[in-house]
Coordinates of C-alpha atoms and ligand atoms in Angstrom, one line a residue:
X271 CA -26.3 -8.9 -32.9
X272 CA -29.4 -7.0 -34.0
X273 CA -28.7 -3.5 -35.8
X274 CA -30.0 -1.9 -32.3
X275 CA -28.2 -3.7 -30.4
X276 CA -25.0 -2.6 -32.5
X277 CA -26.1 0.8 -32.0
X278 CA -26.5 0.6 -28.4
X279 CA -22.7 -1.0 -28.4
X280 CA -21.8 2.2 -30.2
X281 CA -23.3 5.3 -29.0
X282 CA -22.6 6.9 -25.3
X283 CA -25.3 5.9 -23.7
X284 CA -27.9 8.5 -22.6
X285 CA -27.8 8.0 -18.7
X286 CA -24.3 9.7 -19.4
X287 CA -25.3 12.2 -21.4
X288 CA -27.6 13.3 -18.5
X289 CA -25.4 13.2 -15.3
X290 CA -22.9 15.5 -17.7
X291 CA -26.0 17.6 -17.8
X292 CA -26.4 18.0 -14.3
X293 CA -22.7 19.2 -13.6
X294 CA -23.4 22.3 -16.5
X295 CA -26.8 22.6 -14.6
X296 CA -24.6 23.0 -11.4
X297 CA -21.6 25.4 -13.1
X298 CA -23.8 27.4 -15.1
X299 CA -25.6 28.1 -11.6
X300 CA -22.3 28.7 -10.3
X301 CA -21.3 31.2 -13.1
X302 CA -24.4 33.2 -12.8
X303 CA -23.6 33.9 -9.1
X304 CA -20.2 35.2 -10.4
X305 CA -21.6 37.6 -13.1
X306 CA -24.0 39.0 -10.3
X307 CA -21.4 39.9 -8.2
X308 CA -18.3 40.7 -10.1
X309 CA -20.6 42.3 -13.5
X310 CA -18.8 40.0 -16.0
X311 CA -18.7 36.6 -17.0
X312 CA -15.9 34.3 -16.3
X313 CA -14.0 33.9 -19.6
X314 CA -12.6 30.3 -21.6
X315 CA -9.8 30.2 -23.5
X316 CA -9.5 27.1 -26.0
X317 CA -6.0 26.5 -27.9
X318 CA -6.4 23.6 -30.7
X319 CA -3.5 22.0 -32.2
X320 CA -3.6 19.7 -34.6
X321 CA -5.5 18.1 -37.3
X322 CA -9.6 19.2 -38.1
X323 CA -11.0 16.6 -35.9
X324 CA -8.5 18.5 -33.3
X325 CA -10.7 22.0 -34.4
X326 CA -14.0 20.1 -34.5
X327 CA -13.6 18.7 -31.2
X328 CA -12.6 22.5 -29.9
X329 CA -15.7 23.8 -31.3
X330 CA -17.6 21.0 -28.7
X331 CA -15.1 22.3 -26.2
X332 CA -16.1 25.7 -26.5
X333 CA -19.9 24.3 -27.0
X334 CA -19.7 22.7 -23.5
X335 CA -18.2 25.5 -22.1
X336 CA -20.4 28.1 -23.4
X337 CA -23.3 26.1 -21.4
X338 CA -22.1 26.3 -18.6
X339 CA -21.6 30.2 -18.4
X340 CA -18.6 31.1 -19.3
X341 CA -17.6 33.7 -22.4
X342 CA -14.8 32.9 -25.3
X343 CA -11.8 35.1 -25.2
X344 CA -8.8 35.4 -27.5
X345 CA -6.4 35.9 -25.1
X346 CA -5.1 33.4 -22.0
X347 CA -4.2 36.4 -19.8
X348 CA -8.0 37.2 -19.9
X349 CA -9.3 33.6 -18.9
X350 CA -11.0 31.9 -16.1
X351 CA -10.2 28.3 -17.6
X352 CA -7.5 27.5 -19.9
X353 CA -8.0 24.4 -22.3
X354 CA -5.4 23.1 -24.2
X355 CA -6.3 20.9 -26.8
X356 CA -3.5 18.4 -28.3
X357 CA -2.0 16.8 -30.9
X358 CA 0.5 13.8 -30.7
X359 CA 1.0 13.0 -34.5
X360 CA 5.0 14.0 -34.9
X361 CA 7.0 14.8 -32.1
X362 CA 6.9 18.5 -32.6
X363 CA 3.4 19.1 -31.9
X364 CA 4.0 17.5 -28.9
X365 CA 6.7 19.7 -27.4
X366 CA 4.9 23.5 -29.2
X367 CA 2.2 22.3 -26.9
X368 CA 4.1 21.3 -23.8
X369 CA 6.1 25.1 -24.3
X370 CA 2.8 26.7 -24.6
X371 CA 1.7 24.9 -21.3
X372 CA 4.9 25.8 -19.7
X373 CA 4.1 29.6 -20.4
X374 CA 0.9 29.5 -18.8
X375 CA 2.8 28.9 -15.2
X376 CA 2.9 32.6 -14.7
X377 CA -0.5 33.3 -15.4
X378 CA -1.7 31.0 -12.4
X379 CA 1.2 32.6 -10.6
X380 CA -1.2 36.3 -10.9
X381 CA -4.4 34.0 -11.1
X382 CA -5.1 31.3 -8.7
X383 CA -8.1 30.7 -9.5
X384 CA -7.5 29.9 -12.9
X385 CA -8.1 26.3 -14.6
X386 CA -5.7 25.0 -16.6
X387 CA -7.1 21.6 -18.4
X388 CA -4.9 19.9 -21.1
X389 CA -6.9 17.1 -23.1
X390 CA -6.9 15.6 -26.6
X391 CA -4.3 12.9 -28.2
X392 CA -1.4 13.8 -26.4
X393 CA -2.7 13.2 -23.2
X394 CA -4.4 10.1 -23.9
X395 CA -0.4 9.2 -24.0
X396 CA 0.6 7.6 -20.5
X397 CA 3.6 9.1 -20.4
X398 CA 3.1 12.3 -21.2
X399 CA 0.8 12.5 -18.5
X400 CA 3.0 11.5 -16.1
X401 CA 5.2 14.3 -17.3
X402 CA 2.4 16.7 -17.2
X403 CA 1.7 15.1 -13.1
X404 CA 5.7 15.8 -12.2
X405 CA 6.7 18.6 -14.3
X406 CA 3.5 21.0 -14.6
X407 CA 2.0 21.1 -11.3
X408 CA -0.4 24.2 -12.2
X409 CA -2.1 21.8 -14.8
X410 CA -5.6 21.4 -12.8
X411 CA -6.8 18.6 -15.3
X412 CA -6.1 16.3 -18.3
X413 CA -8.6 14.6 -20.2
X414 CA -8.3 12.1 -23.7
X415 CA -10.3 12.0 -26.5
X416 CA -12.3 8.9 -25.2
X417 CA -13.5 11.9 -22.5
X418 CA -14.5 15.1 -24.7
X419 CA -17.4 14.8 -23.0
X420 CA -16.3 14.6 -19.5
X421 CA -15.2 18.5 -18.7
X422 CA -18.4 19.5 -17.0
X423 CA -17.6 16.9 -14.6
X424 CA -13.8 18.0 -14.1
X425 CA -14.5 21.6 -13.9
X426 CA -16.8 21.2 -10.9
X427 CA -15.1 18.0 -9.7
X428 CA -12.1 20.0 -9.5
X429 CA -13.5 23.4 -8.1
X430 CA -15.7 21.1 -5.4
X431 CA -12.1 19.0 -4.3
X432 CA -9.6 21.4 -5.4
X433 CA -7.7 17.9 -5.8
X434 CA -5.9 17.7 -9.8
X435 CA -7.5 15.4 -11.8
X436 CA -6.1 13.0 -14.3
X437 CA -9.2 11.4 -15.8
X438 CA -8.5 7.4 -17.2
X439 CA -9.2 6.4 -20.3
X440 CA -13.1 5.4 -21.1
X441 CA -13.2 1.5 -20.9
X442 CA -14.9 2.1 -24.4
X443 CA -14.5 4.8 -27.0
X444 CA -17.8 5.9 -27.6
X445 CA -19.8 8.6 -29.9
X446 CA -21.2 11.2 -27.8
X447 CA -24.2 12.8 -29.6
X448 CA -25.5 15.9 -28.8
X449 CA -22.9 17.9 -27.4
X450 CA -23.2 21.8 -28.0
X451 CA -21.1 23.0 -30.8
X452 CA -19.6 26.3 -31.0
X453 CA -18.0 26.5 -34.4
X454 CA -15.9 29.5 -35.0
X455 CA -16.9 30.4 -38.7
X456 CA -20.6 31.1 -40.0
X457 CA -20.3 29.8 -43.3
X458 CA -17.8 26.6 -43.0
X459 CA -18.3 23.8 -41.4
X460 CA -16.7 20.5 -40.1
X461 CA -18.8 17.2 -39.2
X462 CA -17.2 14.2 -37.2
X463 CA -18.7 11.8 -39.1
X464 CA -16.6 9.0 -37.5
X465 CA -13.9 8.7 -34.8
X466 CA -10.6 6.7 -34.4
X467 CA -9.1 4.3 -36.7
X468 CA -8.5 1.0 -37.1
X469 CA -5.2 0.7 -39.5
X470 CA -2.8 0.6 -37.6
X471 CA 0.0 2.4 -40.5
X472 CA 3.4 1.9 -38.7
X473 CA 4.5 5.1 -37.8
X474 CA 0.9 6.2 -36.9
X475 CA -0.5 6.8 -33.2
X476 CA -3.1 7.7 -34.3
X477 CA -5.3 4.4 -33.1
X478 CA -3.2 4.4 -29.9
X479 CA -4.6 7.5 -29.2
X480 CA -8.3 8.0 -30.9
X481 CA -8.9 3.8 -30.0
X482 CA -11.3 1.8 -33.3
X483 CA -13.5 3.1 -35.8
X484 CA -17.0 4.1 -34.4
X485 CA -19.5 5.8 -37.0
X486 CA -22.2 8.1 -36.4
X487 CA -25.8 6.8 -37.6
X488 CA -26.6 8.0 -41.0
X489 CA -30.0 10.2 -39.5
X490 CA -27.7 11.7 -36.9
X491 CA -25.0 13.0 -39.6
X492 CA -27.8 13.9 -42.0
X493 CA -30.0 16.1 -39.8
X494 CA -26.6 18.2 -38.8
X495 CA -25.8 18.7 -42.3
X496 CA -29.9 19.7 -43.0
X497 CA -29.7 22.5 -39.9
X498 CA -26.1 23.9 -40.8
X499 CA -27.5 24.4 -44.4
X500 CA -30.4 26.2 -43.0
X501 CA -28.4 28.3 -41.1
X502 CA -26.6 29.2 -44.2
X503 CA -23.5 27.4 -44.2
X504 CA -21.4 26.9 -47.5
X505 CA -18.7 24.7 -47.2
X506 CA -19.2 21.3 -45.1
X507 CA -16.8 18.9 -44.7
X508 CA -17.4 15.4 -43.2
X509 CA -14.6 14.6 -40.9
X510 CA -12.7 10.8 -40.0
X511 CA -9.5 9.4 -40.1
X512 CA -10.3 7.2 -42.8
X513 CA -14.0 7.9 -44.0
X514 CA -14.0 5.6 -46.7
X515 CA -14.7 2.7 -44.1
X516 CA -17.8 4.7 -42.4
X517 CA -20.1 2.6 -41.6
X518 CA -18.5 -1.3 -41.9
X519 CA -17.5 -1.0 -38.0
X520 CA -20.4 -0.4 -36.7
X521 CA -22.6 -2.7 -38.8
X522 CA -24.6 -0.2 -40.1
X523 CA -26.5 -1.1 -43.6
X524 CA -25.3 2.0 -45.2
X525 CA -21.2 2.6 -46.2
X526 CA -19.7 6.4 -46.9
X527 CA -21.1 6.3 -50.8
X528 CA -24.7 5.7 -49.3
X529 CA -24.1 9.0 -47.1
X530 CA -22.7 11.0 -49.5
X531 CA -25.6 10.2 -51.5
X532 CA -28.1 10.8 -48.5
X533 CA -26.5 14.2 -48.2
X534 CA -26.1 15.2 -51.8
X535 CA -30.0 15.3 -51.8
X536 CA -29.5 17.9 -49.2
X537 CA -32.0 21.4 -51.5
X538 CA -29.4 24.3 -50.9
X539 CA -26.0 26.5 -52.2
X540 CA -23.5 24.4 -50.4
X541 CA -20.4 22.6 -51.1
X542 CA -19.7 19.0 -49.8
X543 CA -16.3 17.9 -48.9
X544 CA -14.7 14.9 -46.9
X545 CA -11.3 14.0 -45.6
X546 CA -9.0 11.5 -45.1
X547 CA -9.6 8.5 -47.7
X548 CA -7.7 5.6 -47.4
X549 CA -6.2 4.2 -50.8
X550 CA -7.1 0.6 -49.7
X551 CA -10.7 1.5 -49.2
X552 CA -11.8 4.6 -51.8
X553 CA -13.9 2.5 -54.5
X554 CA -15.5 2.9 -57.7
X555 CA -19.1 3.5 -55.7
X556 CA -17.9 6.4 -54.2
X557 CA -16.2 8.1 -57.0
X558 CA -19.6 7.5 -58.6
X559 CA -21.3 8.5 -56.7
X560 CA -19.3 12.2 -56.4
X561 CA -18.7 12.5 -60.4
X562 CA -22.8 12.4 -60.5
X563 CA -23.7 14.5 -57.3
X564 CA -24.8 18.4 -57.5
X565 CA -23.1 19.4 -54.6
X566 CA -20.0 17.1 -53.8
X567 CA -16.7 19.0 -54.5
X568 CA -14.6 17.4 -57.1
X569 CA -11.3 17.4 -54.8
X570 CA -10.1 14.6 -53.2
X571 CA -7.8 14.4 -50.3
X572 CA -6.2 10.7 -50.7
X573 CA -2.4 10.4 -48.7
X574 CA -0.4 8.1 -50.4
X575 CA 2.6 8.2 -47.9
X576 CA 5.2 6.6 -50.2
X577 CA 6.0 5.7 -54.0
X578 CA 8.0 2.6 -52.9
X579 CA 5.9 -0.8 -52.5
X580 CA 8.5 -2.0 -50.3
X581 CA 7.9 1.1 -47.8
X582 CA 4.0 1.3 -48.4
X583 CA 4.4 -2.6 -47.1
X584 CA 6.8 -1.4 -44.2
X585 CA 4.1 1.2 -43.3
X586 CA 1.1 -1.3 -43.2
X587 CA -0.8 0.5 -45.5
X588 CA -2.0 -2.4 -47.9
X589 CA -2.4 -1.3 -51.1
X590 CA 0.7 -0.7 -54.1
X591 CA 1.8 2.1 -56.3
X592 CA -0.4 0.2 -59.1
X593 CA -3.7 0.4 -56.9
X594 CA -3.0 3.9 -56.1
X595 CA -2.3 4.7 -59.8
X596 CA -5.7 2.5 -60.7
X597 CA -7.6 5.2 -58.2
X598 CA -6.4 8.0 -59.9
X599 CA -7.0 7.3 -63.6
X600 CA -10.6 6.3 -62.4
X601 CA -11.1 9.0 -60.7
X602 CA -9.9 11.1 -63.5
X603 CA -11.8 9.4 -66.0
X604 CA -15.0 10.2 -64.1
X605 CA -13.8 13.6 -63.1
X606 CA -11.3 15.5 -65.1
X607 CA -11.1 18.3 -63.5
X608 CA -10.8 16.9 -59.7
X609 CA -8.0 18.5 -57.6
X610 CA -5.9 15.9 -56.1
X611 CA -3.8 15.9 -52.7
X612 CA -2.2 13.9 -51.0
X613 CA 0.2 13.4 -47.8
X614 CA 3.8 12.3 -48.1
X615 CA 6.4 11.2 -45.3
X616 CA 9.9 11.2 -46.2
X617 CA 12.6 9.1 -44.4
X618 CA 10.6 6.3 -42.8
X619 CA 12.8 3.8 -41.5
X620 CA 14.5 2.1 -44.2
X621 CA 14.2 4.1 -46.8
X622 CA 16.8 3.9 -49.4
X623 CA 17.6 6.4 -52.0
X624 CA 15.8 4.5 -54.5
X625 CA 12.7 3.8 -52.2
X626 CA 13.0 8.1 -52.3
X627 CA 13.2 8.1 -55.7
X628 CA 10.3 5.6 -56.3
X629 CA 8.0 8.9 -54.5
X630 CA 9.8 11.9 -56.4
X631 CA 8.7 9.4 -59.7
X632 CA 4.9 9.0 -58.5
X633 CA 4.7 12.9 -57.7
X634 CA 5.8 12.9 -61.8
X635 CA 3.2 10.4 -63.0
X636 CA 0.4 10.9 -60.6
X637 CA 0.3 15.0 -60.4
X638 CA -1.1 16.5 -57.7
X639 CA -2.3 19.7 -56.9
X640 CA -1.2 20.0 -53.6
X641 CA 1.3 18.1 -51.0
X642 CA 1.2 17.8 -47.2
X643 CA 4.6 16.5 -46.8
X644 CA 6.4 15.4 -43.3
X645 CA 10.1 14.5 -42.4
X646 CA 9.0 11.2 -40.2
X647 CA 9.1 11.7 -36.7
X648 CA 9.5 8.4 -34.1
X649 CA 6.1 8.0 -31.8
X650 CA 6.4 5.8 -29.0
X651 CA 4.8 2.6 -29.0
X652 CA 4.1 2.5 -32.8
X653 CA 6.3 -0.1 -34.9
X654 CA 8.9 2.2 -36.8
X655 CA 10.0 3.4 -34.0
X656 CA 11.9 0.1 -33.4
X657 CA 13.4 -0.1 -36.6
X658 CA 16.6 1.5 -38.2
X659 CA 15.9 4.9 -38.3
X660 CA 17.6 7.2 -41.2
X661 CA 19.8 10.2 -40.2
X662 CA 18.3 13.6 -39.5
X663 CA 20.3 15.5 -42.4
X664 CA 19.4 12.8 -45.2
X665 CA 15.8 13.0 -43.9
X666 CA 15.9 16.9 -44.3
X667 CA 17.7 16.9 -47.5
X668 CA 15.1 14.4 -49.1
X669 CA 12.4 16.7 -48.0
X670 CA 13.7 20.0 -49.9
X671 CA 14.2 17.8 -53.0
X672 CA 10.5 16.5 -52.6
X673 CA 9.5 20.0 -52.1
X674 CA 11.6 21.6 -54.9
X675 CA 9.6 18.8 -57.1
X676 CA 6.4 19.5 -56.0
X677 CA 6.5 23.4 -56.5
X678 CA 7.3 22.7 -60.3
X679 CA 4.7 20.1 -60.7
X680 CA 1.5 22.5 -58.8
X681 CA 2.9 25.5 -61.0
X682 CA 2.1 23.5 -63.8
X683 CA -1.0 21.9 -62.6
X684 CA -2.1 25.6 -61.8
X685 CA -1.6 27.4 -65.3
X686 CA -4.6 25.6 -67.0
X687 CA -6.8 27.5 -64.5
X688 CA -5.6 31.3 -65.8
X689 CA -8.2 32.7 -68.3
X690 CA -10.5 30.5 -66.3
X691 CA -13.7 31.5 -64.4
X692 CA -14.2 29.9 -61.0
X693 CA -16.5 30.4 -58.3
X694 CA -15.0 31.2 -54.8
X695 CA -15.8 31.0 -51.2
X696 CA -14.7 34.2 -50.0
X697 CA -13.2 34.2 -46.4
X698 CA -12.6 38.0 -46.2
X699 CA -9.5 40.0 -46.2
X700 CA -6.7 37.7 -46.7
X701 CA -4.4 37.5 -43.5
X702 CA -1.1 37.3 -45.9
X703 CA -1.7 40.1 -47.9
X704 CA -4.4 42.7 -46.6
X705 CA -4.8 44.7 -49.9
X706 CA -6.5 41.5 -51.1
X707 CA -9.4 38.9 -50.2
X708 CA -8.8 35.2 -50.5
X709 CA -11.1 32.4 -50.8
X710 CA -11.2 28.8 -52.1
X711 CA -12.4 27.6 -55.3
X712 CA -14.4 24.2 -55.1
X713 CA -10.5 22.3 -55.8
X714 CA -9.9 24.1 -52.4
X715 CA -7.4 26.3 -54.4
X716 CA -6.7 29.3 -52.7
X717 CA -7.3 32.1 -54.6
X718 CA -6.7 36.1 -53.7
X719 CA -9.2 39.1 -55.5
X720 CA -10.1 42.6 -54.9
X721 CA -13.0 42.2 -53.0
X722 CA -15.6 43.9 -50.7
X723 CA -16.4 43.1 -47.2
X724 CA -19.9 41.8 -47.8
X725 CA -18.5 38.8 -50.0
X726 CA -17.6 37.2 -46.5
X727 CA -19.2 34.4 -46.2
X728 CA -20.5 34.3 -50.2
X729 CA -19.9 32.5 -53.2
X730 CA -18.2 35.0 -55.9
X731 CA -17.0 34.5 -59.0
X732 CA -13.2 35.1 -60.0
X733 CA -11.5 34.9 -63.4
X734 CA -7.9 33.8 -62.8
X735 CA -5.4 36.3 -64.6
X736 CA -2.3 34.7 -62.5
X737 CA -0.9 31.5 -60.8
X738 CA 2.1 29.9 -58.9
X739 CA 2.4 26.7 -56.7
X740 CA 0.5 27.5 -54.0
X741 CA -2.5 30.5 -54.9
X742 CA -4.4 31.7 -57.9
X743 CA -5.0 35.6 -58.4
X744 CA -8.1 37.2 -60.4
X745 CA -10.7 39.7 -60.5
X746 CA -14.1 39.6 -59.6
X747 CA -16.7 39.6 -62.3
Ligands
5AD1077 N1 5.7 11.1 -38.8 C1 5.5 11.9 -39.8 N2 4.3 12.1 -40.4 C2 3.3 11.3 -39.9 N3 2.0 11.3 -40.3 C3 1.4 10.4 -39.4 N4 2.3 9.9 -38.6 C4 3.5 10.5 -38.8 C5 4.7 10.3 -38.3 N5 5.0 9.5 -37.3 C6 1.4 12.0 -41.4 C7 0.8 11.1 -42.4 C8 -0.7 11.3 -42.2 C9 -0.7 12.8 -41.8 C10 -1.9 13.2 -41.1 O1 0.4 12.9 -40.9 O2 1.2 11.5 -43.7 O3 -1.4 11.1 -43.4
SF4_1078 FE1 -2.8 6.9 -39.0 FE2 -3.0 5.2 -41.0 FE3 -5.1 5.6 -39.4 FE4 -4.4 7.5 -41.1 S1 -5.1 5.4 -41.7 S2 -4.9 7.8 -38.9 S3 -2.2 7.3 -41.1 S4 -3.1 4.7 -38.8

């Protein structure tokens, strides 16, 4: 196939993008009439759970509905059309969305006229839609990610018919360029950079419910990046479920390191940052490529799931605790002061006390900063959910003993830093404790200061006087 051609196989193709076009054409007409006769805009009402390709793909909600007419609100009592955008990665984010949705009944019990749509990776889930057809009747729509793209067509599909909608899945998961992006902050950024996954971990339903790996062409990713730095963003962070394989799908003649390069020529005060890499996949070329850049952070997010080779085999994820250790020491060689997280699931199926073990020992040698840990959850239709499963309370119990490690070992990691001077992306007032501001350093550390309201938004510069597990404290200077 020539490159174009492997483009063309890749990228929603553009008579789409235009009949979407027409149905905002239509609403927005549709909204205007509104306005003019009640004297305000009908409102949206996004909720996001989930992961940051969850809140990227929100911002395009909100985009997309902002282009048709309607306003943002905070508040789902105040909305015209309710979108709920899911996760399906552990059980529980499942059923906190399916509660929320059961809460909205009484609001189209006072409203009609409301729209309720519910999209993302839980409803890309047969079975939960079938739930959401029987046991939610007020639901007006579902969407899944293979249809982001779709809602102008639903909205006025739905007000034309008045019939519900369950939209199929694409026959194709596609990239849609050009979709209007509302992003909620003025300073940080995400960028898709690719979408789904082809790995297939396990316990993951993740490629169940996001389909294969599709890339974005380099240009494409690159001139987003160029405008959000004009527009004065600091903090951009590239966004795919594993974007250490950008590119190979696709065919592209560039891989993630060429990108990163690309972008690193970017003129500007930013900070690059990129999540998830995949231990089988981060290579020497693209720590190289950070340890030389001017504006790459030196953090990196890399999940090693397990300290057991047995497990890491059980889960699919094809690499061993000695290629994960190899990763590390290069990337500390290169790097010595890199921040290093990871993600951690305790009580997979088949995890023995000494497979447990095994983790709590790599958490000692490796180090890291920071831990997302989960207590493994059962998803339907992935492979661990057949097997043996381990009982809820040694699950649990494993997961305060990883946690208990883990506090000890960030405490430590975070004393080097007091007496140090960092410099800090100030988000404003922090929400946990409002006599202070909090920001993040370029590890991502959080880190709380007197400051003022006009370093919003700004790089400061903090000299650490204080630090636990999870924050650094200093003053401005
Ligand atoms: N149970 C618990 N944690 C999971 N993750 C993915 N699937 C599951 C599951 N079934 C975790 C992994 C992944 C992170 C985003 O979520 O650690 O890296
Ligand atoms: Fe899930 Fe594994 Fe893909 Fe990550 S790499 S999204 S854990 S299947």
């Amino acid at each position: 196939m020539t490159e174009r051609e492997l483009k063309q196989n890749n990228i929603l193709p553009q008579e789409e993008v235009e009949a979407q076009k027409a149905y905002v054409l239509q609403l927005r007409l549709e909204n205007e009439r509104y306005l003019e006769a009640h004297g305000k805009r009908r409102r949206v009402f996004v909720l996001t759970f989930g992961c940051q390709q969850n809140e990227a793909d929100s911002e395009k909600l909100l985009g997309m509905a902002e282009s048709m007419g309607y306003e943002s609100c905070e508040e789902p009592g105040l909305a015209d059309l309710i979108l709920v955008n899911t996760c399906a990665i552990r059980e529980h984010a499942e059923l906190k969305a399916l509660s929320i949705v059961g809460q909205y009944k009484h609001l189209k019990a006072k409203n009609p006229s409301l729209l309720i749509g519910v999209c993302g990776c839980m409803v890309t889930q047969a079975h939960r839609v079938d739930e959401l057809k029987r046991r939610y009747p007020y639901v007006d729509f579902t969407f899944g990610t293979s249809s982001l793209h779709r809602l102008p067509q639903l909205i006025a599909e739905k007000s034309a018919k008045g019939k519900r909608l369950f939209c199929p899945e694409e026959s194709a998961y596609l990239v849609a360029e050009g979709l209007p992006i509302t992003r909620k902050s003025t300073y940080r950024a995400w960028v898709s950079i690719m979408y789904g996954c082809n790995n297939f971990c396990s316990y993951c339903i993740v490629p169940y419910v996001r389909g294969r790996e599709r890339s974005r062409e380099m240009e494409s990713v690159v001139a987003e990046v160029r405008d959000l730095v004009a527009a004065g963003y600091r903090d951009i962070t590239l966004l795919g479920q594993n974007v250490n394989s950008y590119g190979k799908d696709s065919g592209y003649p560039y891989d993630f390191a060429d990108l990163l390069s690309a972008l690193d020529q970017l003129e500007g005060d930013f900070l690059l940052r990129f999540m998830t890499s995949h231990p089988k996949d981060a290579d020497r070329k693209l720590i190289d490529v950070m340890a030389s850049s001017r504006h790459i952070a030196h953090q990196f997010h890399l999940p090693m799931q397990s300290g057991s080779d047995r497990i890491l085999r059980a889960m699919n994820r094809r690499y061993d605790t000695a290629r994960y250790l190899d990763i590390v020491s290069y990337l500390r060689e290169k790097m010595p002061d890199v921040t290093l997280t990871s993600d951690i699931i305790v009580g997979f199926p088949g995890e023995s006390e000494e497979d447990f073990e095994g983790t709590l020992s790599m958490l000692e040698r490796v180090g890291f900063d920071m831990l997302y840990s989960f207590i493994y959850s059962p998803r339907k239709g992935t492979p661990a959910a057949e097997m043996e499963q381990i009982p809820t309370d040694i699950k649990g119990a494993r997961f305060e003993r990883l946690l208990a490690v883990q506090n000890k070992i960030a405490t430590e990691k975070n004393q080097p830093l007091v007496g140090r001077t960092l410099r800090v992306l100030c988000d404003g007032v922090s929400k946990t404790n409002e006599a202070l501001y909090s920001g993040r350093s370029e590890g991502n550390k959080i880190v709380f200061f007197e400051g003022s309201p006009e370093d919003t938004g700004d790089f400061v510069t903090v000299r650490i006087d204080r630090a636990d597990a999870f924050a650094l404290y200093g003053q401005k200077c």
